[in-house]
Amino acid sequence: MEISVVSTRPFTDQKPGTSGVRKQVSRFRKTHYLENFVQSIFDSQKALAGAELILGGDGRFFNREAVQIILRMAAANGTRKVTVGRGGILSTPAASHLIRTRHAAGGIVLSASHNPGGPTGDFGIKFNVANGGPAPESVTAAIHAASLKMTHYRIAGAPHIDIDHVGHQTLGEMEVEVVDPVTDYADLMESLFDFPAMRALVRSGGFGMRFDAMHAVTGPYAIEILEERLGAAPGTVMRKEPLADFGGRHPDPNLSHARELGELMFGRDAPDFGAASDGDGDRNMILGRGFFVSPSDSLAVMAANAHLIPAYRDGLKGVARSMPTSQAIDAVAEAMGIPCYETPTGWKFFGNLLDDGRITLCGEESFGTSSDHVREKDGLWAVLFWLNLIAARGQPVTEIVRDHWQRFGRHYYTRHDYEEIDSGRAETLMDRLRAALPSLPGRQFGSLQVRAADDFSYTDPVDGSISSGQGLRILFEDGARIVFRLSGTGTQGATLRVYLERHETRPDQLDEDTQAALAPLIELAEEVADIRNQAGKEAPDVIT
Ligand code: G1P
Ligand code: ZN
């Protein structure tokens, strides 16, 4: 096998964001672009030499080409073995699971998550470490540093490698094992949940369910788990064929992108339970009949009911949420007498807490929840958790959530996204707001009094690392909050995210419209940040 050493020059835009490097496909197809980043991984992660690497992605456009390139580069960089999902496919949680069960030194996951795919869409690549989770900041910083001094990359000359049949082959000295992407993951799910009870529920004539795979990676996983193993009616999984461009739509599980599912669930004769996952299978949306479960509420309900699920029968060690996620789970943790950690946005910050045994369950407002069974958020896991809960409690989704609100109060919560803002203007908006923060504490806005205002900084309790500049917070005396941060996953301009929340405990005030219930806070956010003038935006582009 011939190894070429190819001269190249650094690209200055390969700093991993919230979740790896995400760019438009056209950028990734630039000569040497992908190769440079992959070589940066091998250059900075010496543990990969002589070890096993897991490789797979969500099947989007450019996934197959990227897999071929990475296999040849792994062989040229001394990797002992690469385990790759058949067809180059692995959902993000399935990749995390394989890294863990195979004791691999790490994994390369190819995905731009819920961003659109196809030749004019996005692509992404991220490195996961040996615990199965996204690389922590120290590792992404080392990869970035290596990318900035890149002078050459190594690649093996090899014919096309067959990734479409399960089995073993060699590439020079390196072993390549192609595995079924679904089986191990489906077995893991079966080990966590009460499949007999769930089977009885979905097979009972009275229960209807739909899962929208959004033409993304979870199609084959959902067919195997929901239709084959649990016996749900054929057709339960909608948009089940993975497509390289996700059928031209965003594989983003919310009510605008999972429109058909939403129409079904809010229409006449709606099924009892509806759910969806995203491009790479780590996000989830949960719906009851005519009812949307906010991701923050979903996390809190899961924590409060975890003892009903076989895997969590003995209770939770602790829980965690990302800072902008609502405080609904804090209330549950307090009642249960377990710790609740507040981390910056991004799954990588949960890794240490999970590895150290401090938490069992964690989640983010951005439709992500998971537990210590993997080191990524896990879309189908969340769907199965809810299904198990419905079976165990014998109640529909709506009742489960309403009971929860009666017990803990309701944390009205919304996120407003302002997309494709000029990056300079977005930075200026944040700078001005940051400068104004010290003047806010003690100020009264209508019935709201500011208790504190800061730029969120996190000290990891396990390794002591500090992550600062993680979002501007305005905290009110009554527990309400407004948080401002810029997205770290966007690929065009800047996206401003404004997160708004308030806690309501009056029993007759728990069924209000979310936007109406938060209207005073929404107005206040505009007043303090001057979004209209600073960002040139009349209204948010997306409200979740
Ligand atoms: C977004 C979400 C964040 C999530 C990340 C990866 O990041 O807000 O919670 O972890 O996608 O799925 P952002 O674009 O806000 O940086
Ligand atoms: Zn995702």
Coordinates of C-alpha atoms and ligand atoms in Angstrom, one line a residue:
M1 CA 0.0 0.0 0.0
E2 CA 1.5 3.3 -1.1
I3 CA 1.2 6.2 1.3
S4 CA 1.3 9.8 -0.1
V5 CA 2.4 12.7 1.9
V6 CA 0.5 15.6 0.4
S7 CA 1.6 19.3 0.9
T8 CA -1.1 21.6 2.0
R9 CA -1.7 24.9 3.8
P10 CA -3.7 25.7 6.8
F11 CA -7.3 26.8 6.7
T12 CA -8.1 29.4 9.3
D13 CA -11.8 28.4 9.7
Q14 CA -11.5 24.9 11.3
K15 CA -12.1 25.9 14.9
P16 CA -14.7 23.4 16.2
G17 CA -17.9 25.1 17.4
T18 CA -20.6 23.8 19.8
S19 CA -20.5 20.5 18.0
G20 CA -17.5 20.0 15.7
V21 CA -16.8 21.8 12.4
R22 CA -19.9 22.6 10.4
K23 CA -19.8 24.3 7.1
Q24 CA -21.5 24.3 3.7
V25 CA -20.8 21.3 1.6
S26 CA -19.0 23.5 -0.9
R27 CA -16.5 24.5 1.7
F28 CA -15.9 20.9 2.7
R29 CA -15.3 20.0 -1.0
K30 CA -12.6 22.6 -1.3
T31 CA -9.3 20.8 -2.2
H32 CA -7.6 19.5 1.0
Y33 CA -10.3 21.0 3.3
L34 CA -11.6 17.7 4.8
E35 CA -8.2 16.1 4.7
N36 CA -6.6 19.0 6.6
F37 CA -9.1 18.7 9.4
V38 CA -8.8 14.9 9.6
Q39 CA -5.0 15.2 9.7
S40 CA -5.4 17.7 12.6
I41 CA -7.2 15.0 14.5
F42 CA -4.5 12.4 13.9
D43 CA -1.7 14.9 14.6
S44 CA -3.2 16.0 17.9
Q45 CA -4.7 12.7 19.2
K46 CA -1.6 10.5 19.5
A47 CA -3.7 7.8 21.2
L48 CA -5.3 6.9 17.9
A49 CA -2.1 5.4 16.5
G50 CA -2.3 1.6 17.0
A51 CA -5.8 1.9 18.3
E52 CA -9.4 1.4 17.1
L53 CA -11.5 4.2 15.6
I54 CA -15.2 4.2 15.1
L55 CA -16.5 5.9 11.9
G56 CA -19.9 6.8 10.6
G57 CA -22.3 9.5 9.9
D58 CA -25.9 10.5 9.2
G59 CA -25.8 9.6 5.5
R60 CA -26.1 13.1 4.2
F61 CA -24.6 14.2 0.9
F62 CA -20.7 13.8 0.9
N63 CA -20.9 11.2 3.8
R64 CA -19.8 8.3 1.5
E65 CA -16.9 10.2 0.0
A66 CA -15.8 11.5 3.4
V67 CA -15.8 7.9 4.7
Q68 CA -13.5 6.7 1.9
I69 CA -11.1 9.6 2.5
I70 CA -11.0 9.1 6.3
L71 CA -10.4 5.3 5.9
R72 CA -7.4 5.9 3.7
M73 CA -6.1 8.6 6.0
A74 CA -6.5 6.4 9.1
A75 CA -4.5 3.6 7.3
A76 CA -1.8 6.1 6.5
N77 CA -1.7 7.4 10.1
G78 CA -1.2 4.1 11.8
T79 CA -4.7 3.4 13.0
R80 CA -4.9 -0.3 13.9
K81 CA -8.6 -0.8 13.1
V82 CA -11.6 1.3 11.9
T83 CA -15.1 0.0 12.6
V84 CA -17.5 1.6 10.3
G85 CA -21.3 1.4 10.0
R86 CA -22.6 -0.3 6.9
G87 CA -23.1 2.3 4.1
G88 CA -21.0 4.7 6.3
I89 CA -24.1 5.1 8.5
L90 CA -24.1 5.5 12.3
S91 CA -26.5 7.6 14.3
T92 CA -24.6 9.9 16.7
P93 CA -25.8 7.9 19.8
A94 CA -25.1 4.6 18.1
A95 CA -21.5 5.8 17.3
S96 CA -21.1 6.8 21.0
H97 CA -22.3 3.4 22.1
L98 CA -19.9 1.6 19.7
I99 CA -16.9 3.6 20.9
R100 CA -17.7 2.5 24.5
T101 CA -18.5 -1.1 23.9
R102 CA -15.4 -1.6 21.5
H103 CA -13.1 0.3 23.9
A104 CA -12.1 2.4 20.9
A105 CA -9.7 5.3 21.3
G106 CA -12.3 7.6 19.7
G107 CA -14.7 8.1 16.8
I108 CA -15.3 10.4 13.9
V109 CA -18.9 11.3 13.4
L110 CA -20.0 12.9 10.1
S111 CA -23.0 15.1 10.5
A112 CA -24.4 18.6 10.5
S113 CA -27.2 17.4 12.8
H114 CA -30.5 19.2 12.0
N115 CA -29.0 21.5 9.3
P116 CA -30.2 20.8 5.7
G117 CA -28.2 18.5 3.5
G118 CA -27.5 18.0 -0.2
P119 CA -25.0 19.7 -2.5
T120 CA -26.1 23.2 -1.4
G121 CA -26.6 22.1 2.3
D122 CA -24.3 21.6 5.2
F123 CA -21.8 19.0 6.2
G124 CA -20.0 18.5 9.5
I125 CA -17.3 16.4 11.2
K126 CA -16.7 16.0 14.9
F127 CA -14.3 13.9 17.0
N128 CA -15.5 11.9 19.9
V129 CA -13.2 10.7 22.6
A130 CA -12.8 7.3 24.3
N131 CA -15.7 7.8 26.7
G132 CA -17.9 8.0 23.6
G133 CA -18.7 11.7 24.0
P134 CA -17.9 14.8 22.1
A135 CA -14.3 16.0 22.6
P136 CA -14.0 18.4 25.5
E137 CA -12.6 21.9 24.9
S138 CA -9.0 21.0 25.7
V139 CA -9.2 18.4 22.8
T140 CA -11.0 20.6 20.3
A141 CA -8.4 23.4 21.1
A142 CA -5.6 21.0 20.3
I143 CA -7.2 19.9 17.1
H144 CA -7.7 23.6 16.1
A145 CA -4.1 24.4 16.9
A146 CA -2.9 21.5 14.8
S147 CA -5.1 22.7 11.9
L148 CA -3.4 26.1 12.0
K149 CA 0.0 24.7 11.5
M150 CA -0.9 22.1 8.9
T151 CA 1.7 21.6 6.2
H152 CA 1.0 18.1 4.9
Y153 CA -1.4 15.2 5.3
R154 CA -1.0 11.4 4.9
I155 CA -3.3 9.3 2.8
A156 CA -3.0 5.8 1.5
G157 CA -3.5 5.0 -2.2
A158 CA -6.2 2.4 -2.2
P159 CA -9.0 1.4 -4.5
H160 CA -12.6 2.0 -3.4
I161 CA -13.3 0.3 -0.1
D162 CA -16.5 -1.7 0.1
I163 CA -18.5 -0.3 3.0
D164 CA -21.8 -1.8 2.0
H165 CA -21.3 -5.4 3.3
V166 CA -20.9 -6.4 6.9
G167 CA -17.5 -8.1 7.4
H168 CA -13.7 -7.7 7.8
Q169 CA -11.2 -6.5 5.3
T170 CA -7.7 -5.0 5.4
L171 CA -6.3 -1.7 4.1
G172 CA -2.6 -2.2 4.2
E173 CA -1.9 -3.0 7.8
M174 CA -5.2 -1.6 9.0
E175 CA -8.3 -3.7 9.7
V176 CA -11.6 -2.4 8.5
E177 CA -14.7 -3.9 10.0
V178 CA -18.1 -3.0 8.6
V179 CA -20.9 -3.5 11.1
D180 CA -24.6 -3.4 11.0
P181 CA -25.4 0.2 12.3
V182 CA -28.6 -0.7 14.1
T183 CA -28.2 -4.0 16.0
D184 CA -26.0 -3.1 19.0
Y185 CA -28.0 0.1 19.5
A186 CA -31.3 -1.7 19.4
D187 CA -30.0 -4.3 21.9
L188 CA -28.9 -1.5 24.2
M189 CA -32.4 0.1 24.1
E190 CA -34.0 -3.3 24.9
S191 CA -31.7 -3.6 27.9
L192 CA -32.9 -0.2 29.4
F193 CA -36.6 -0.3 28.9
D194 CA -39.6 -2.5 29.7
F195 CA -40.1 -3.8 26.2
P196 CA -42.8 -6.4 27.2
A197 CA -45.0 -3.6 28.7
M198 CA -44.3 -1.3 25.8
R199 CA -45.1 -4.1 23.3
A200 CA -48.4 -4.7 25.1
L201 CA -49.2 -1.0 24.9
V202 CA -48.4 -0.5 21.2
R203 CA -50.2 -3.7 20.2
S204 CA -53.3 -2.9 22.1
G205 CA -55.8 -1.7 19.5
G206 CA -56.5 1.5 21.5
F207 CA -53.0 3.0 21.1
G208 CA -51.8 4.9 18.1
M209 CA -48.3 6.3 17.5
R210 CA -46.3 8.0 14.8
F211 CA -42.6 8.6 14.5
D212 CA -41.2 11.0 11.9
A213 CA -37.7 9.9 10.9
M214 CA -37.5 13.0 8.6
H215 CA -35.7 11.0 5.8
A216 CA -32.7 11.0 8.1
V217 CA -30.6 8.5 10.0
T218 CA -33.2 7.2 12.5
G219 CA -35.4 5.5 9.8
P220 CA -33.7 2.1 10.0
Y221 CA -33.3 2.3 13.8
A222 CA -37.0 3.2 14.3
I223 CA -38.2 0.5 12.0
E224 CA -36.1 -2.1 13.8
I225 CA -37.1 -1.0 17.3
L226 CA -40.6 0.3 17.0
E227 CA -42.1 -1.8 14.2
E228 CA -40.0 -5.0 14.4
R229 CA -39.1 -5.4 18.1
L230 CA -42.1 -3.6 19.7
G231 CA -44.6 -4.7 17.0
A232 CA -46.0 -1.2 16.2
A233 CA -48.2 -1.2 13.1
P234 CA -46.4 -0.9 9.7
G235 CA -46.4 2.7 8.7
T236 CA -45.8 3.9 12.3
V237 CA -42.5 5.3 11.1
M238 CA -43.1 8.1 8.6
R239 CA -40.5 9.4 6.1
K240 CA -38.4 6.4 6.9
E241 CA -35.9 6.2 4.0
P242 CA -32.7 8.1 4.7
L243 CA -32.0 10.5 1.9
A244 CA -28.8 12.4 1.2
D245 CA -30.7 15.6 1.1
F246 CA -33.4 14.6 3.6
G247 CA -36.0 15.1 0.9
G248 CA -35.0 18.8 0.5
R249 CA -36.1 19.7 4.0
H250 CA -34.4 20.5 7.3
P251 CA -34.1 17.3 9.4
D252 CA -35.0 19.4 12.5
P253 CA -37.6 17.9 14.8
N254 CA -39.9 20.9 15.6
L255 CA -43.4 21.7 14.5
S256 CA -42.4 23.7 11.4
H257 CA -40.1 21.1 9.9
A258 CA -42.1 18.0 11.1
R259 CA -45.2 19.6 9.6
E260 CA -47.1 16.5 8.6
L261 CA -46.6 14.9 12.0
G262 CA -47.8 18.1 13.6
E263 CA -50.9 18.2 11.4
L264 CA -51.6 14.6 12.4
M265 CA -51.1 15.2 16.1
F266 CA -53.2 18.4 16.2
G267 CA -55.8 17.1 13.8
R268 CA -59.0 15.1 14.2
D269 CA -58.5 11.5 15.4
A270 CA -54.9 12.2 16.3
P271 CA -52.8 9.3 17.5
D272 CA -52.0 9.1 21.2
F273 CA -48.2 9.7 20.8
G274 CA -46.1 11.4 18.2
A275 CA -42.3 11.8 18.1
A276 CA -39.5 12.8 15.7
S277 CA -35.7 12.8 15.6
D278 CA -33.2 14.9 13.7
G279 CA -30.6 14.3 11.0
D280 CA -28.2 12.3 13.1
G281 CA -30.6 10.9 15.6
D282 CA -29.6 12.7 18.8
R283 CA -32.5 15.1 19.1
N284 CA -36.2 14.4 19.9
M285 CA -39.6 16.0 19.8
I286 CA -42.4 14.6 21.9
L287 CA -46.0 15.2 21.2
G288 CA -49.3 14.0 22.8
R289 CA -52.7 14.2 21.2
G290 CA -53.0 17.9 20.4
F291 CA -50.1 18.7 22.8
F292 CA -46.5 19.7 22.4
V293 CA -44.1 18.8 25.2
S294 CA -41.4 21.5 25.6
P295 CA -38.0 19.9 25.7
S296 CA -37.3 21.4 29.1
D297 CA -40.5 20.0 30.5
S298 CA -39.7 16.6 28.9
L299 CA -36.4 16.5 30.8
A300 CA -38.1 17.4 34.1
V301 CA -40.9 14.9 33.6
M302 CA -38.3 12.2 32.8
A303 CA -36.4 12.9 36.0
A304 CA -39.5 12.9 38.1
N305 CA -40.6 9.5 36.7
A306 CA -37.3 7.8 36.1
H307 CA -37.9 5.3 38.9
L308 CA -40.7 3.8 36.7
I309 CA -38.1 2.8 34.0
P310 CA -36.1 -0.5 34.6
A311 CA -32.7 1.1 33.9
Y312 CA -33.3 3.9 36.4
R313 CA -35.3 2.0 39.0
D314 CA -32.7 2.6 41.7
G315 CA -33.0 6.4 41.3
L316 CA -30.9 9.1 39.8
K317 CA -27.5 10.1 41.1
G318 CA -28.0 13.6 40.0
V319 CA -29.1 15.6 36.9
A320 CA -27.8 18.4 34.7
R321 CA -29.1 20.9 32.2
S322 CA -27.4 23.4 30.0
M323 CA -27.6 26.9 31.4
P324 CA -30.3 28.2 29.0
T325 CA -32.5 25.2 29.6
S326 CA -35.5 25.9 31.8
Q327 CA -35.3 25.4 35.6
A328 CA -38.1 22.9 35.6
I329 CA -35.6 20.1 36.3
D330 CA -34.1 22.1 39.2
A331 CA -37.5 21.9 40.9
V332 CA -37.6 18.1 40.5
A333 CA -34.0 17.7 41.7
E334 CA -34.7 19.7 44.8
A335 CA -37.8 17.7 45.6
M336 CA -35.8 14.5 45.1
G337 CA -32.8 15.8 47.1
I338 CA -30.3 15.1 44.3
P339 CA -27.8 17.6 42.8
C340 CA -28.6 19.5 39.7
Y341 CA -25.7 20.9 37.7
E342 CA -25.9 23.9 35.3
T343 CA -23.4 23.6 32.4
P344 CA -22.7 25.7 29.3
T345 CA -24.5 24.9 26.0
G346 CA -23.3 21.8 24.2
W347 CA -23.2 18.1 25.1
K348 CA -19.5 18.0 25.7
F349 CA -20.0 19.6 29.1
F350 CA -22.0 16.7 30.5
G351 CA -19.2 14.1 29.8
N352 CA -17.2 14.6 32.9
L353 CA -20.3 14.7 35.2
L354 CA -21.5 11.4 33.6
D355 CA -18.0 9.7 33.7
D356 CA -17.6 10.8 37.4
G357 CA -20.9 9.2 38.3
R358 CA -22.3 12.6 39.5
I359 CA -25.4 12.5 37.2
T360 CA -27.6 9.9 35.5
L361 CA -29.8 12.1 33.4
C362 CA -29.1 15.4 31.5
G363 CA -30.6 17.5 28.8
E364 CA -30.8 20.8 26.8
E365 CA -33.7 22.9 25.7
S366 CA -32.7 22.3 22.1
F367 CA -34.6 19.0 22.0
G368 CA -31.8 16.9 23.5
T369 CA -32.0 14.5 26.4
S370 CA -30.0 11.5 27.4
S371 CA -28.6 9.5 30.3
D372 CA -25.4 7.7 31.3
H373 CA -26.1 4.8 28.8
V374 CA -24.1 6.8 26.1
R375 CA -22.2 10.0 26.0
E376 CA -24.4 11.8 23.5
K377 CA -27.9 13.0 23.5
D378 CA -30.2 10.3 22.2
G379 CA -33.4 10.9 20.2
L380 CA -34.9 7.4 20.1
W381 CA -33.9 6.7 23.7
A382 CA -36.1 9.7 24.7
V383 CA -38.9 8.5 22.6
L384 CA -38.7 5.0 24.2
F385 CA -38.5 6.6 27.6
W386 CA -41.8 8.3 27.0
L387 CA -43.4 5.2 25.6
N388 CA -42.3 3.3 28.6
L389 CA -43.7 6.0 30.8
I390 CA -47.0 6.0 29.1
A391 CA -47.2 2.2 29.5
A392 CA -46.1 2.4 33.2
R393 CA -48.4 5.2 34.3
G394 CA -51.3 4.2 32.1
Q395 CA -51.9 7.9 31.2
P396 CA -51.7 9.8 28.0
V397 CA -48.9 12.4 27.5
T398 CA -51.1 15.4 28.2
E399 CA -52.1 14.1 31.6
I400 CA -48.6 13.1 32.6
V401 CA -47.4 16.7 31.9
R402 CA -50.4 18.4 33.5
D403 CA -49.9 16.3 36.7
H404 CA -46.3 17.4 36.6
W405 CA -47.2 21.1 36.5
Q406 CA -49.7 20.7 39.3
R407 CA -47.0 19.2 41.4
F408 CA -44.0 21.4 40.5
G409 CA -45.6 24.4 38.9
R410 CA -45.0 25.3 35.2
H411 CA -41.9 26.9 33.8
Y412 CA -43.2 28.8 30.9
Y413 CA -40.3 28.8 28.4
T414 CA -39.6 29.9 24.9
R415 CA -36.5 30.5 22.6
H416 CA -36.5 33.2 20.0
D417 CA -33.9 32.8 17.2
Y418 CA -32.8 35.7 15.0
E419 CA -30.9 34.1 12.1
E420 CA -28.4 35.2 9.5
I421 CA -27.5 38.5 11.3
D422 CA -24.4 40.2 10.1
S423 CA -21.7 38.8 12.4
G424 CA -20.2 42.2 13.2
R425 CA -23.6 43.6 14.2
A426 CA -24.4 40.5 16.3
E427 CA -21.0 40.9 18.2
T428 CA -21.8 44.6 18.7
L429 CA -25.2 43.8 20.1
M430 CA -23.6 41.3 22.6
D431 CA -20.8 43.7 23.5
R432 CA -23.3 46.5 24.3
L433 CA -25.4 44.3 26.3
R434 CA -22.4 42.9 28.2
A435 CA -21.3 46.4 29.0
A436 CA -24.8 47.2 30.3
L437 CA -25.0 44.2 32.7
P438 CA -23.5 45.8 35.8
S439 CA -26.1 48.6 35.7
L440 CA -29.0 46.2 35.8
P441 CA -29.1 44.6 39.2
G442 CA -31.7 46.2 41.5
R443 CA -33.5 47.8 38.5
Q444 CA -37.3 47.5 38.3
F445 CA -39.0 46.8 35.0
G446 CA -42.8 46.7 35.6
S447 CA -43.3 44.0 38.1
L448 CA -39.9 42.5 37.4
Q449 CA -36.9 43.3 39.5
V450 CA -33.4 42.3 38.4
R451 CA -31.6 40.2 41.0
A452 CA -28.4 39.6 39.0
A453 CA -26.9 39.9 35.5
D454 CA -23.8 38.3 34.3
D455 CA -21.8 36.5 31.5
F456 CA -22.1 32.9 32.4
S457 CA -18.9 31.1 33.3
Y458 CA -18.6 27.4 34.2
T459 CA -16.0 25.7 36.3
D460 CA -16.1 22.0 35.7
P461 CA -16.3 20.4 39.2
V462 CA -14.4 17.3 38.0
D463 CA -11.3 18.7 36.3
G464 CA -11.5 22.3 37.3
S465 CA -11.4 23.6 33.8
I466 CA -13.1 27.0 33.2
S467 CA -15.3 27.9 30.3
S468 CA -16.3 31.6 30.2
G469 CA -18.3 33.8 27.9
Q470 CA -21.1 31.2 27.7
G471 CA -24.1 33.5 27.5
L472 CA -25.5 36.7 29.0
R473 CA -28.0 36.2 31.8
I474 CA -30.5 38.6 33.4
L475 CA -32.0 36.9 36.5
F476 CA -35.1 38.3 38.2
E477 CA -36.1 38.2 41.8
D478 CA -39.0 35.8 41.1
G479 CA -36.8 33.3 39.3
A480 CA -37.7 34.5 35.8
R481 CA -34.7 34.8 33.4
I482 CA -33.7 36.1 30.0
V483 CA -30.6 34.7 28.4
F484 CA -28.8 35.9 25.3
R485 CA -26.2 34.0 23.4
L486 CA -24.8 33.6 19.9
S487 CA -25.1 30.2 18.2
G488 CA -22.0 28.1 17.8
T489 CA -23.4 25.8 15.1
G490 CA -24.7 28.2 12.4
T491 CA -23.0 28.3 9.0
Q492 CA -24.2 31.6 7.7
G493 CA -23.8 34.9 9.5
A494 CA -24.7 34.9 13.2
T495 CA -27.7 33.6 15.0
L496 CA -28.8 35.3 18.2
R497 CA -30.7 33.1 20.6
V498 CA -32.9 34.7 23.2
Y499 CA -34.2 32.3 25.9
L500 CA -37.1 33.4 28.1
E501 CA -38.5 31.8 31.2
R502 CA -40.8 32.3 34.2
H503 CA -42.2 30.0 36.8
E504 CA -45.9 29.8 37.5
T505 CA -47.4 28.0 40.4
R506 CA -51.0 29.3 40.6
P507 CA -53.1 26.2 39.7
D508 CA -55.5 28.1 37.5
Q509 CA -52.7 29.8 35.5
L510 CA -51.0 26.7 34.2
D511 CA -52.7 26.4 30.8
E512 CA -51.9 29.7 29.2
D513 CA -50.4 30.2 25.8
T514 CA -46.6 30.3 26.2
Q515 CA -45.9 33.4 24.2
A516 CA -48.7 35.3 25.9
A517 CA -47.5 34.1 29.3
L518 CA -44.0 35.4 28.5
A519 CA -45.0 38.6 26.8
P520 CA -43.7 41.0 29.4
L521 CA -40.3 39.3 29.4
I522 CA -40.2 39.2 25.6
E523 CA -40.8 43.0 25.5
L524 CA -38.1 43.5 28.1
A525 CA -35.6 41.5 26.1
E526 CA -36.2 43.9 23.2
E527 CA -35.9 46.9 25.5
V528 CA -32.5 45.9 27.0
A529 CA -30.9 44.4 23.8
D530 CA -32.4 46.7 21.2
I531 CA -32.6 43.8 18.8
R532 CA -34.6 45.7 16.2
N533 CA -32.0 48.4 15.7
Q534 CA -28.9 46.4 16.6
A535 CA -29.7 43.3 14.5
G536 CA -32.0 44.9 12.0
K537 CA -34.7 42.3 12.8
E538 CA -38.3 43.1 13.3
A539 CA -39.2 39.6 14.7
P540 CA -37.5 36.3 15.4
D541 CA -37.2 33.9 12.5
V542 CA -37.9 30.8 14.6
I543 CA -39.8 30.5 17.9
T544 CA -39.6 27.3 19.8
Ligands
G1P1 C1 -27.2 24.1 19.3 C2 -28.1 24.0 20.6 C3 -27.3 23.2 21.6 C4 -26.8 21.9 21.0 C5 -26.1 22.1 19.7 C6 -25.7 20.8 19.1 O1 -26.1 24.9 19.6 O2 -28.5 25.2 21.1 O3 -28.1 23.1 22.8 O4 -26.0 21.2 21.9 O5 -26.9 22.8 18.8 O6 -26.9 20.0 18.7 P1 -25.9 26.4 19.2 O7 -26.3 26.6 17.8 O8 -27.0 27.1 20.1 O9 -24.5 26.8 19.6
ZN2 ZN -28.3 16.2 15.9

